[in-house]
Amino acid sequence: MKPNNIRSIRIETAVKITAAIIGLIGFLSVAGYISIVYSSLFMLLFPFSIYLEYKKVGHPQRWLLNLAALAVIIFSFLRLDSKDLVTPTVEGLLMLICVKFLEDKKFRDYMQIYAISLFLLAGSALLSIDIAFSIYFMGLVFLLPAAIVLLTYYSQEPDLELAKGTVIKIISKSLLIPLIAMPVTLVFFIALPRTSNPLFNFLNRGEKAKTGFTDKVKLGGISGIQEDSTAIFRAQMDKVDDRILYWRGIVLDSFDGASWTRSGEGASGEYQLNITGRKITQIIYLEPYENIYVFALDKPYSIAIKDLKKHGDLAFTTPKTIDRRIRYEAVSVMSDAITEENINKNHYLQLPEDISPEIVKAAKETASKAESGTQIPNAVLNFLSRGNYKYSLQNLPITKNPLEDFLFKHKYGNCEYFASAMAVMLRAAGIPARLVGGYRGGYYNDMGKYYLVPQKNAHVWVEAYVNNNWMRFDPTPAPIQGFVSQRELGILFKIRLTVDLINYYWNITVINYDFERQISLFNKIRMGIKKPAFNLSIDREMLIRYFIGIFIAVAAVFAGYAVLSGKRSPETRLLTVFQKRMEGFGYRRGGSQGLEEFAESVKDERLKEHALRFVKEFERIYYKDRRFNKEEIKRLKAVIEELKSIIPKRKSASKPL
């Protein structure tokens, strides 16, 4: 008997739905890394292909689509660049999958859609392996086996219709494949040998991260970047006083009137750290950005990165641009000073020849009010803090004389203006000074025990040379104490922090699981086997509790199984009662005997009539693949009750008990 159409599913429909979901996952995995032109084309063509399938209005000619596919392949090949092989390839694959969706699809076309979706996911892994990748990966891992099983049915009988329950059973059983494979995959992930460097790193596209940090400070140059809340790095460490959260990156010592640059004059000098302060160790996860400087708490004592160059002004640089996420350990000393003798004072007193006389005059007047030479930096700091200067990110005074206009005309600016003004005034007053660039503050995640430092916290401060020590001064009045302003510390921001925590653990456990950590894990396992730390003391009371707990758990499992297995459906109970009633008349149903066949075997005509009546009504409901309702159950029970009034002839029994 053919199932009711409402409760059945065409196998072709199931295949089309799974193919559409798989293709959509492939697109979503790369959507954030490709041109908006290609994303827009997919978002137009993909729904259009679904519309064609739904309306059954026909498909474009296959030869035309093949020509389009060939054009896509040629165009993608011509766009290949040695600096970025992945993006053009991924964009080409996305257009190919659009072509496949527009076709009148056969078995081969569906398999190609599955394969292209896998290639898109693989391409996204070369662009960025973040937590979103794991979601798309798991989606394909669980969907593809079910899709291939359904496609196998489709290849044998395209017009096949299956009961909804049957389709669900097929899909649920196909999920056993990834469920079995996942533990094995985890073992392979942990145990398979790793190289010290990624094998396919040459394919990775250099990520172009926005950053508030540059190796050249031009007044007003980072005003927009300070509004960017994306993370530049995360520092795993204990929580410390916000006042010491200065993350050192670069030292700028040359000023031309509008910009500060790094000359390298002080970078090669020898220095001597005052190590009487507390040492703080940080594990830093630095995001890709287009520069060579790495960050650590001021004053960084050591940073563990291969081939890292350590400069005399406490800047640390990598041999090449940081184009992928890196992990390193840094040790910083919480000291107020960097002791350095015999510096080139003329270099740190350098000012442009056309420096504004008004700035020089203001600097000397301010210095004259200081009680001693060592107090000049504090005097300049007071000049800026009490001079009605305001911190602002909007409409920064970029003119031909930005510093002069800031000090005597506009009186507002960002950290670059305040730090530049103080350093120039110190130099004009005879105090060697330089700028230090990096980041200020950060938001501490208590669950993950790390600081999240955003791009907008890019900051510049001043170091003044007093009594053979470089001392830190921060003239900027803006309190950059955390990741966001107070109004952002609501429920949405807490959700964002939770998501960031998930990303953080994903990065440290999966992405940064390298050869070094693999060896460390194996060594721990080996030492655990050689020297197992067993505690042989037995707590009898605790042991009894464990056994009682295990007994209760096992008993609960068996009880639950007994209840569930004993809970039969209404149709099963009805059929059992009917068969027992028929056994009372001397008729037992055979193990392979159908219901109608059993009823037809009854010799007594009256009994046969009632038995067939029950069977016909039962099958009419049962083969609709739905639950029996109360009225139907009541009606069938009435038929069974009528059997009691029948007194069949005993000789009619075909299978006497």
XYZ file of N, CA and C in Angstrom, residues 59 62-63 67 105 117 150 190 228 262 273 307 355 388 454 474 508:
51
model
N 15.751 24.519 -16.561
C 17.093 24.995 -16.225
C 17.775 25.532 -17.476
N 22.697 23.064 -20.617
C 23.931 22.579 -19.999
C 25.166 23.084 -20.738
N 25.105 23.167 -22.069
C 26.273 23.625 -22.828
C 26.611 25.070 -22.478
N 30.040 26.346 -20.631
C 30.832 27.458 -21.165
C 31.122 28.481 -20.067
N 20.337 18.739 -12.214
C 21.360 17.950 -11.537
C 21.101 16.448 -11.596
N 32.079 22.094 -2.078
C 31.831 22.622 -0.728
C 32.974 22.262 0.216
N 21.576 9.234 1.119
C 20.350 9.602 0.404
C 20.581 9.635 -1.103
N 45.977 14.508 18.071
C 46.930 14.592 19.181
C 48.236 13.882 18.857
N 38.314 51.413 16.614
C 38.234 50.014 16.196
C 38.368 49.101 17.414
N 61.431 56.476 13.916
C 62.472 55.760 14.650
C 63.760 55.835 13.849
N 68.848 47.372 33.156
C 67.544 47.455 33.797
C 67.666 47.453 35.311
N 64.538 33.973 16.562
C 65.146 35.008 15.714
C 64.678 36.416 16.067
N 61.269 75.137 14.204
C 60.377 74.940 15.335
C 59.792 76.284 15.761
N 43.675 73.808 30.295
C 42.381 73.655 29.614
C 42.493 72.883 28.298
N 42.270 45.888 22.775
C 41.715 46.210 21.461
C 42.577 47.195 20.685
N 52.928 60.258 31.180
C 51.784 60.174 30.263
C 50.933 61.433 30.407
N 44.186 28.548 21.724
C 45.290 28.002 22.516
C 45.302 26.479 22.528
